[in-house]
Amino acid sequence: MNLIVLTAPSGAGKTTIARRLMAEVEGLRFSVSATTRDPRPAERHGVDYFFLSPDAFRERLDAGDFLEHEEVYPGRFYGTLRQEVERIARMDDVRAVVLDIDVKGALNVKRLYGDAARTLFIAPPSLTALADRLHARGTETEKQVTTRLERAKMEMATAPEFDAVIVNDDLDAAVAETVAHVREFLESRGMRDEA
Ligand code: 5GP
């Protein structure tokens, strides 16, 4: 099993980088996480997340269904489903499973999987730049933006524990750097480059 773990403070541009990474490198597939938060407009169950009630999440937790899970924001749980990761890893055309998870989840996955996991931290150029992006995106309330910025400070402090830190100052450069890391990881895992 090969795992690529992408982590970034909310608003650092991870989603855009991830989308371009998937388009450029063959054989990568996202694992869909479970969460207890409400869907945003246009988010779909089973595509963006498996949206679970707190009770349903707890039941799956008790059943040992999560590879890792975190209370990312107060009262908001997120978790990687073992079944989902294993299902994807078994697919013929898949070379690595991609996880988009928070810093604690990422570092837990690294502890569990070692060399089979490559953890990439996407950093914004600065916290000010991050605040600007979050305001411009407009998908969160002011209070949520403040919470996310507080959390971003903690997240940035963990960056040195990741296998690589990619600063998203120039988007094209950040994508190129991410692609290079992923190709090198796949090669180190004996995966032929089909692209
Ligand atoms: P959002 O609510 O913006 O979709 O995600 C909030 C945060 O939760 C992001 O940092 C995202 O990476 C993280 N997250 C999403 N899924 C998981 C998961 O399965 N496990 C963990 N630990 N974090 C997750």
PDB file of C-alpha atoms and ligand atoms in Angstrom:
ATOM      1  CA  MET A   1       0.000   0.000   0.000  1.00  0.00           C
ATOM      2  CA  ASN A   2       1.351   3.439  -0.957  1.00  0.00           C
ATOM      3  CA  LEU A   3      -0.103   6.503   0.705  1.00  0.00           C
ATOM      4  CA  ILE A   4       0.398  10.127  -0.275  1.00  0.00           C
ATOM      5  CA  VAL A   5      -0.758  12.435   2.480  1.00  0.00           C
ATOM      6  CA  LEU A   6      -1.484  16.056   1.623  1.00  0.00           C
ATOM      7  CA  THR A   7      -1.885  18.469   4.494  1.00  0.00           C
ATOM      8  CA  ALA A   8      -2.256  22.218   4.629  1.00  0.00           C
ATOM      9  CA  PRO A   9      -3.855  24.911   6.698  1.00  0.00           C
ATOM     10  CA  SER A  10      -7.326  25.663   5.357  1.00  0.00           C
ATOM     11  CA  GLY A  11      -6.968  28.127   2.470  1.00  0.00           C
ATOM     12  CA  ALA A  12      -3.343  27.305   1.577  1.00  0.00           C
ATOM     13  CA  GLY A  13      -4.379  26.120  -1.886  1.00  0.00           C
ATOM     14  CA  LYS A  14      -4.218  22.395  -1.248  1.00  0.00           C
ATOM     15  CA  THR A  15      -7.397  21.555  -3.137  1.00  0.00           C
ATOM     16  CA  THR A  16      -6.170  23.231  -6.328  1.00  0.00           C
ATOM     17  CA  ILE A  17      -2.735  21.628  -6.051  1.00  0.00           C
ATOM     18  CA  ALA A  18      -4.296  18.227  -5.369  1.00  0.00           C
ATOM     19  CA  ARG A  19      -6.552  18.495  -8.413  1.00  0.00           C
ATOM     20  CA  ARG A  20      -3.610  19.346 -10.680  1.00  0.00           C
ATOM     21  CA  LEU A  21      -1.465  16.606  -9.146  1.00  0.00           C
ATOM     22  CA  MET A  22      -4.148  14.017  -9.898  1.00  0.00           C
ATOM     23  CA  ALA A  23      -4.391  15.245 -13.497  1.00  0.00           C
ATOM     24  CA  GLU A  24      -0.629  15.102 -14.056  1.00  0.00           C
ATOM     25  CA  VAL A  25       0.346  11.849 -12.378  1.00  0.00           C
ATOM     26  CA  GLU A  26      -1.261   8.576 -13.432  1.00  0.00           C
ATOM     27  CA  GLY A  27      -2.607   6.086 -10.951  1.00  0.00           C
ATOM     28  CA  LEU A  28      -3.494   8.318  -8.013  1.00  0.00           C
ATOM     29  CA  ARG A  29      -6.879   8.105  -6.354  1.00  0.00           C
ATOM     30  CA  PHE A  30      -8.404  10.096  -3.482  1.00  0.00           C
ATOM     31  CA  SER A  31      -9.731   8.399  -0.386  1.00  0.00           C
ATOM     32  CA  VAL A  32     -13.066   9.956   0.614  1.00  0.00           C
ATOM     33  CA  SER A  33     -13.108  10.730   4.363  1.00  0.00           C
ATOM     34  CA  ALA A  34     -16.013  10.654   6.764  1.00  0.00           C
ATOM     35  CA  THR A  35     -17.028  13.788   8.662  1.00  0.00           C
ATOM     36  CA  THR A  36     -19.703  14.989  11.047  1.00  0.00           C
ATOM     37  CA  ARG A  37     -19.708  18.523   9.613  1.00  0.00           C
ATOM     38  CA  ASP A  38     -22.564  19.683   7.379  1.00  0.00           C
ATOM     39  CA  PRO A  39     -22.092  19.566   3.614  1.00  0.00           C
ATOM     40  CA  ARG A  40     -21.251  22.886   1.942  1.00  0.00           C
ATOM     41  CA  PRO A  41     -23.323  23.835  -1.079  1.00  0.00           C
ATOM     42  CA  ALA A  42     -22.401  21.572  -4.020  1.00  0.00           C
ATOM     43  CA  GLU A  43     -20.712  18.970  -1.806  1.00  0.00           C
ATOM     44  CA  ARG A  44     -22.011  15.451  -2.324  1.00  0.00           C
ATOM     45  CA  HIS A  45     -22.178  12.452  -0.028  1.00  0.00           C
ATOM     46  CA  GLY A  46     -19.684   9.785  -1.103  1.00  0.00           C
ATOM     47  CA  VAL A  47     -17.853  12.203  -3.397  1.00  0.00           C
ATOM     48  CA  ASP A  48     -16.510  14.982  -1.165  1.00  0.00           C
ATOM     49  CA  TYR A  49     -17.084  13.205   2.133  1.00  0.00           C
ATOM     50  CA  PHE A  50     -19.237  10.561   3.706  1.00  0.00           C
ATOM     51  CA  PHE A  51     -21.381  12.880   5.813  1.00  0.00           C
ATOM     52  CA  LEU A  52     -22.242  11.073   9.031  1.00  0.00           C
ATOM     53  CA  SER A  53     -24.257  12.038  12.089  1.00  0.00           C
ATOM     54  CA  PRO A  54     -22.213  12.214  15.321  1.00  0.00           C
ATOM     55  CA  ASP A  55     -23.862   8.939  16.427  1.00  0.00           C
ATOM     56  CA  ALA A  56     -23.054   7.155  13.182  1.00  0.00           C
ATOM     57  CA  PHE A  57     -19.454   8.407  13.353  1.00  0.00           C
ATOM     58  CA  ARG A  58     -19.136   7.153  16.941  1.00  0.00           C
ATOM     59  CA  GLU A  59     -20.518   3.745  15.948  1.00  0.00           C
ATOM     60  CA  ARG A  60     -17.959   3.366  13.179  1.00  0.00           C
ATOM     61  CA  LEU A  61     -15.235   4.516  15.550  1.00  0.00           C
ATOM     62  CA  ASP A  62     -16.253   1.898  18.118  1.00  0.00           C
ATOM     63  CA  ALA A  63     -16.299  -0.724  15.372  1.00  0.00           C
ATOM     64  CA  GLY A  64     -12.650   0.111  14.575  1.00  0.00           C
ATOM     65  CA  ASP A  65     -13.508   1.292  11.057  1.00  0.00           C
ATOM     66  CA  PHE A  66     -11.149   4.275  11.063  1.00  0.00           C
ATOM     67  CA  LEU A  67      -7.487   4.120  10.105  1.00  0.00           C
ATOM     68  CA  GLU A  68      -7.169   7.490  11.862  1.00  0.00           C
ATOM     69  CA  HIS A  69      -9.580  10.160  13.051  1.00  0.00           C
ATOM     70  CA  GLU A  70      -9.407  13.610  14.623  1.00  0.00           C
ATOM     71  CA  GLU A  71     -11.679  16.232  16.119  1.00  0.00           C
ATOM     72  CA  VAL A  72     -10.308  18.798  13.686  1.00  0.00           C
ATOM     73  CA  TYR A  73     -12.566  21.618  14.929  1.00  0.00           C
ATOM     74  CA  PRO A  74     -14.492  21.566  18.211  1.00  0.00           C
ATOM     75  CA  GLY A  75     -17.335  19.090  17.809  1.00  0.00           C
ATOM     76  CA  ARG A  76     -16.385  18.349  14.163  1.00  0.00           C
ATOM     77  CA  PHE A  77     -14.953  14.901  13.587  1.00  0.00           C
ATOM     78  CA  TYR A  78     -13.116  13.699  10.491  1.00  0.00           C
ATOM     79  CA  GLY A  79     -11.757  10.243   9.793  1.00  0.00           C
ATOM     80  CA  THR A  80     -10.126   8.040   7.171  1.00  0.00           C
ATOM     81  CA  LEU A  81     -12.083   4.832   6.611  1.00  0.00           C
ATOM     82  CA  ARG A  82      -9.934   1.694   6.450  1.00  0.00           C
ATOM     83  CA  GLN A  83     -12.346   0.084   4.021  1.00  0.00           C
ATOM     84  CA  GLU A  84     -12.160   3.037   1.635  1.00  0.00           C
ATOM     85  CA  VAL A  85      -8.332   3.065   1.590  1.00  0.00           C
ATOM     86  CA  GLU A  86      -8.122  -0.723   1.168  1.00  0.00           C
ATOM     87  CA  ARG A  87     -10.753  -0.723  -1.586  1.00  0.00           C
ATOM     88  CA  ILE A  88      -8.806   1.891  -3.571  1.00  0.00           C
ATOM     89  CA  ALA A  89      -5.408   0.284  -2.957  1.00  0.00           C
ATOM     90  CA  ARG A  90      -6.738  -2.956  -4.493  1.00  0.00           C
ATOM     91  CA  MET A  91      -7.744  -1.269  -7.765  1.00  0.00           C
ATOM     92  CA  ASP A  92      -5.669  -2.394 -10.748  1.00  0.00           C
ATOM     93  CA  ASP A  93      -4.785   1.053 -12.063  1.00  0.00           C
ATOM     94  CA  VAL A  94      -3.975   2.597  -8.692  1.00  0.00           C
ATOM     95  CA  ARG A  95      -0.352   3.231  -7.684  1.00  0.00           C
ATOM     96  CA  ALA A  96      -1.059   5.278  -4.562  1.00  0.00           C
ATOM     97  CA  VAL A  97      -3.972   6.362  -2.410  1.00  0.00           C
ATOM     98  CA  VAL A  98      -4.114  10.099  -1.707  1.00  0.00           C
ATOM     99  CA  LEU A  99      -5.294  11.359   1.674  1.00  0.00           C
ATOM    100  CA  ASP A 100      -6.260  14.979   2.300  1.00  0.00           C
ATOM    101  CA  ILE A 101      -6.190  15.131   6.081  1.00  0.00           C
ATOM    102  CA  ASP A 102      -5.164  17.418   8.948  1.00  0.00           C
ATOM    103  CA  VAL A 103      -1.691  17.598  10.502  1.00  0.00           C
ATOM    104  CA  LYS A 104      -2.329  15.233  13.402  1.00  0.00           C
ATOM    105  CA  GLY A 105      -3.960  12.657  11.133  1.00  0.00           C
ATOM    106  CA  ALA A 106      -1.045  12.962   8.694  1.00  0.00           C
ATOM    107  CA  LEU A 107       1.586  12.422  11.375  1.00  0.00           C
ATOM    108  CA  ASN A 108      -0.370   9.434  12.726  1.00  0.00           C
ATOM    109  CA  VAL A 109      -0.496   7.878   9.267  1.00  0.00           C
ATOM    110  CA  LYS A 110       3.276   8.388   8.969  1.00  0.00           C
ATOM    111  CA  ARG A 111       3.821   6.634  12.315  1.00  0.00           C
ATOM    112  CA  LEU A 112       1.623   3.738  11.178  1.00  0.00           C
ATOM    113  CA  TYR A 113       2.926   3.340   7.626  1.00  0.00           C
ATOM    114  CA  GLY A 114       6.524   4.667   7.696  1.00  0.00           C
ATOM    115  CA  ASP A 115       8.152   4.529   4.256  1.00  0.00           C
ATOM    116  CA  ALA A 116       4.856   3.462   2.673  1.00  0.00           C
ATOM    117  CA  ALA A 117       3.521   6.943   3.379  1.00  0.00           C
ATOM    118  CA  ARG A 118       4.835  10.248   2.018  1.00  0.00           C
ATOM    119  CA  THR A 119       3.605  13.293   3.935  1.00  0.00           C
ATOM    120  CA  LEU A 120       3.550  16.622   2.096  1.00  0.00           C
ATOM    121  CA  PHE A 121       2.796  19.878   3.877  1.00  0.00           C
ATOM    122  CA  ILE A 122       1.485  22.673   1.650  1.00  0.00           C
ATOM    123  CA  ALA A 123       2.291  25.974   3.361  1.00  0.00           C
ATOM    124  CA  PRO A 124       0.886  29.406   2.547  1.00  0.00           C
ATOM    125  CA  PRO A 125       3.561  32.098   2.013  1.00  0.00           C
ATOM    126  CA  SER A 126       2.444  33.682   5.321  1.00  0.00           C
ATOM    127  CA  LEU A 127      -0.428  33.768   7.799  1.00  0.00           C
ATOM    128  CA  THR A 128      -1.487  37.140   6.372  1.00  0.00           C
ATOM    129  CA  ALA A 129      -1.717  35.630   2.895  1.00  0.00           C
ATOM    130  CA  LEU A 130      -3.772  32.800   4.353  1.00  0.00           C
ATOM    131  CA  ALA A 131      -6.196  35.234   6.027  1.00  0.00           C
ATOM    132  CA  ASP A 132      -6.640  37.068   2.695  1.00  0.00           C
ATOM    133  CA  ARG A 133      -7.378  33.818   0.856  1.00  0.00           C
ATOM    134  CA  LEU A 134      -9.915  32.673   3.447  1.00  0.00           C
ATOM    135  CA  HIS A 135     -11.752  35.994   3.266  1.00  0.00           C
ATOM    136  CA  ALA A 136     -11.716  35.962  -0.536  1.00  0.00           C
ATOM    137  CA  ARG A 137     -13.090  32.405  -0.664  1.00  0.00           C
ATOM    138  CA  GLY A 138     -16.088  33.443   1.392  1.00  0.00           C
ATOM    139  CA  THR A 139     -17.216  29.901   2.247  1.00  0.00           C
ATOM    140  CA  GLU A 140     -16.822  30.399   6.022  1.00  0.00           C
ATOM    141  CA  THR A 141     -18.298  32.894   8.476  1.00  0.00           C
ATOM    142  CA  GLU A 142     -15.977  35.428  10.169  1.00  0.00           C
ATOM    143  CA  LYS A 143     -16.003  33.298  13.304  1.00  0.00           C
ATOM    144  CA  GLN A 144     -15.016  30.211  11.304  1.00  0.00           C
ATOM    145  CA  VAL A 145     -12.220  32.177   9.605  1.00  0.00           C
ATOM    146  CA  THR A 146     -10.853  33.189  13.020  1.00  0.00           C
ATOM    147  CA  THR A 147     -10.984  29.569  14.232  1.00  0.00           C
ATOM    148  CA  ARG A 148      -9.207  28.379  11.091  1.00  0.00           C
ATOM    149  CA  LEU A 149      -6.452  30.986  11.452  1.00  0.00           C
ATOM    150  CA  GLU A 150      -5.876  30.017  15.074  1.00  0.00           C
ATOM    151  CA  ARG A 151      -5.576  26.425  14.003  1.00  0.00           C
ATOM    152  CA  ALA A 152      -3.288  27.369  11.093  1.00  0.00           C
ATOM    153  CA  LYS A 153      -0.717  28.737  13.568  1.00  0.00           C
ATOM    154  CA  MET A 154      -0.579  25.368  15.335  1.00  0.00           C
ATOM    155  CA  GLU A 155      -0.442  23.535  12.007  1.00  0.00           C
ATOM    156  CA  MET A 156       2.444  25.619  10.644  1.00  0.00           C
ATOM    157  CA  ALA A 157       4.467  24.720  13.743  1.00  0.00           C
ATOM    158  CA  THR A 158       4.286  21.012  12.823  1.00  0.00           C
ATOM    159  CA  ALA A 159       5.581  21.493   9.249  1.00  0.00           C
ATOM    160  CA  PRO A 160       9.150  20.325  10.075  1.00  0.00           C
ATOM    161  CA  GLU A 161       7.762  16.893  11.018  1.00  0.00           C
ATOM    162  CA  PHE A 162       6.587  16.282   7.444  1.00  0.00           C
ATOM    163  CA  ASP A 163       8.602  14.535   4.725  1.00  0.00           C
ATOM    164  CA  ALA A 164       8.454  17.710   2.628  1.00  0.00           C
ATOM    165  CA  VAL A 165       7.176  21.273   2.900  1.00  0.00           C
ATOM    166  CA  ILE A 166       5.944  22.958  -0.272  1.00  0.00           C
ATOM    167  CA  VAL A 167       5.382  26.713  -0.054  1.00  0.00           C
ATOM    168  CA  ASN A 168       2.497  27.768  -2.263  1.00  0.00           C
ATOM    169  CA  ASP A 169       3.704  31.199  -3.280  1.00  0.00           C
ATOM    170  CA  ASP A 170       3.558  30.605  -7.024  1.00  0.00           C
ATOM    171  CA  LEU A 171       0.889  28.010  -7.864  1.00  0.00           C
ATOM    172  CA  ASP A 172       2.600  26.525 -10.948  1.00  0.00           C
ATOM    173  CA  ALA A 173       5.868  26.121  -9.041  1.00  0.00           C
ATOM    174  CA  ALA A 174       4.064  24.517  -6.085  1.00  0.00           C
ATOM    175  CA  VAL A 175       2.313  22.052  -8.412  1.00  0.00           C
ATOM    176  CA  ALA A 176       5.609  21.174 -10.129  1.00  0.00           C
ATOM    177  CA  GLU A 177       7.283  20.600  -6.782  1.00  0.00           C
ATOM    178  CA  THR A 178       4.416  18.419  -5.555  1.00  0.00           C
ATOM    179  CA  VAL A 179       4.460  16.367  -8.765  1.00  0.00           C
ATOM    180  CA  ALA A 180       8.237  15.876  -8.467  1.00  0.00           C
ATOM    181  CA  HIS A 181       7.923  14.649  -4.875  1.00  0.00           C
ATOM    182  CA  VAL A 182       5.153  12.232  -5.766  1.00  0.00           C
ATOM    183  CA  ARG A 183       7.032  10.820  -8.781  1.00  0.00           C
ATOM    184  CA  GLU A 184      10.141  10.324  -6.650  1.00  0.00           C
ATOM    185  CA  PHE A 185       8.032   8.589  -3.966  1.00  0.00           C
ATOM    186  CA  LEU A 186       6.401   6.259  -6.501  1.00  0.00           C
ATOM    187  CA  GLU A 187       9.807   5.420  -7.947  1.00  0.00           C
ATOM    188  CA  SER A 188      11.181   4.692  -4.452  1.00  0.00           C
ATOM    189  CA  ARG A 189       8.268   2.285  -4.020  1.00  0.00           C
ATOM    190  CA  GLY A 190       9.108   0.481  -7.247  1.00  0.00           C
ATOM    191  CA  MET A 191       6.175   1.919  -9.185  1.00  0.00           C
ATOM    192  CA  ARG A 192       6.778   2.340 -12.899  1.00  0.00           C
ATOM    193  CA  ASP A 193       6.002   5.823 -14.283  1.00  0.00           C
ATOM    194  CA  GLU A 194       3.218   5.382 -16.819  1.00  0.00           C
ATOM    195  CA  ALA A 195       2.689   9.069 -17.515  1.00  0.00           C
TER     196      ALA A 195
HETATM  197  P1  5GP B   1     -12.928  20.878   5.476  1.00  0.00           P
HETATM  198  O1  5GP B   1     -13.996  20.992   6.532  1.00  0.00           O
HETATM  199  O2  5GP B   1     -12.430  22.251   5.055  1.00  0.00           O
HETATM  200  O3  5GP B   1     -13.326  20.008   4.328  1.00  0.00           O
HETATM  201  O4  5GP B   1     -11.694  20.146   6.146  1.00  0.00           O
HETATM  202  C1  5GP B   1     -11.175  20.629   7.328  1.00  0.00           C
HETATM  203  C2  5GP B   1      -9.913  19.884   7.676  1.00  0.00           C
HETATM  204  O5  5GP B   1     -10.183  18.510   7.960  1.00  0.00           O
HETATM  205  C3  5GP B   1      -8.861  19.888   6.576  1.00  0.00           C
HETATM  206  O6  5GP B   1      -7.611  20.197   7.166  1.00  0.00           O
HETATM  207  C4  5GP B   1      -8.882  18.478   6.080  1.00  0.00           C
HETATM  208  O7  5GP B   1      -7.624  18.107   5.559  1.00  0.00           O
HETATM  209  C5  5GP B   1      -9.198  17.726   7.355  1.00  0.00           C
HETATM  210  N1  5GP B   1      -9.685  16.370   7.098  1.00  0.00           N
HETATM  211  C6  5GP B   1     -10.510  15.962   6.109  1.00  0.00           C
HETATM  212  N2  5GP B   1     -10.701  14.637   6.163  1.00  0.00           N
HETATM  213  C7  5GP B   1      -9.966  14.186   7.203  1.00  0.00           C
HETATM  214  C8  5GP B   1      -9.720  12.876   7.750  1.00  0.00           C
HETATM  215  O8  5GP B   1     -10.225  11.854   7.287  1.00  0.00           O
HETATM  216  N3  5GP B   1      -8.910  12.816   8.827  1.00  0.00           N
HETATM  217  C9  5GP B   1      -8.313  13.907   9.376  1.00  0.00           C
HETATM  218  N4  5GP B   1      -7.509  13.723  10.404  1.00  0.00           N
HETATM  219  N5  5GP B   1      -8.501  15.148   8.880  1.00  0.00           N
HETATM  220  C10 5GP B   1      -9.320  15.282   7.807  1.00  0.00           C
END
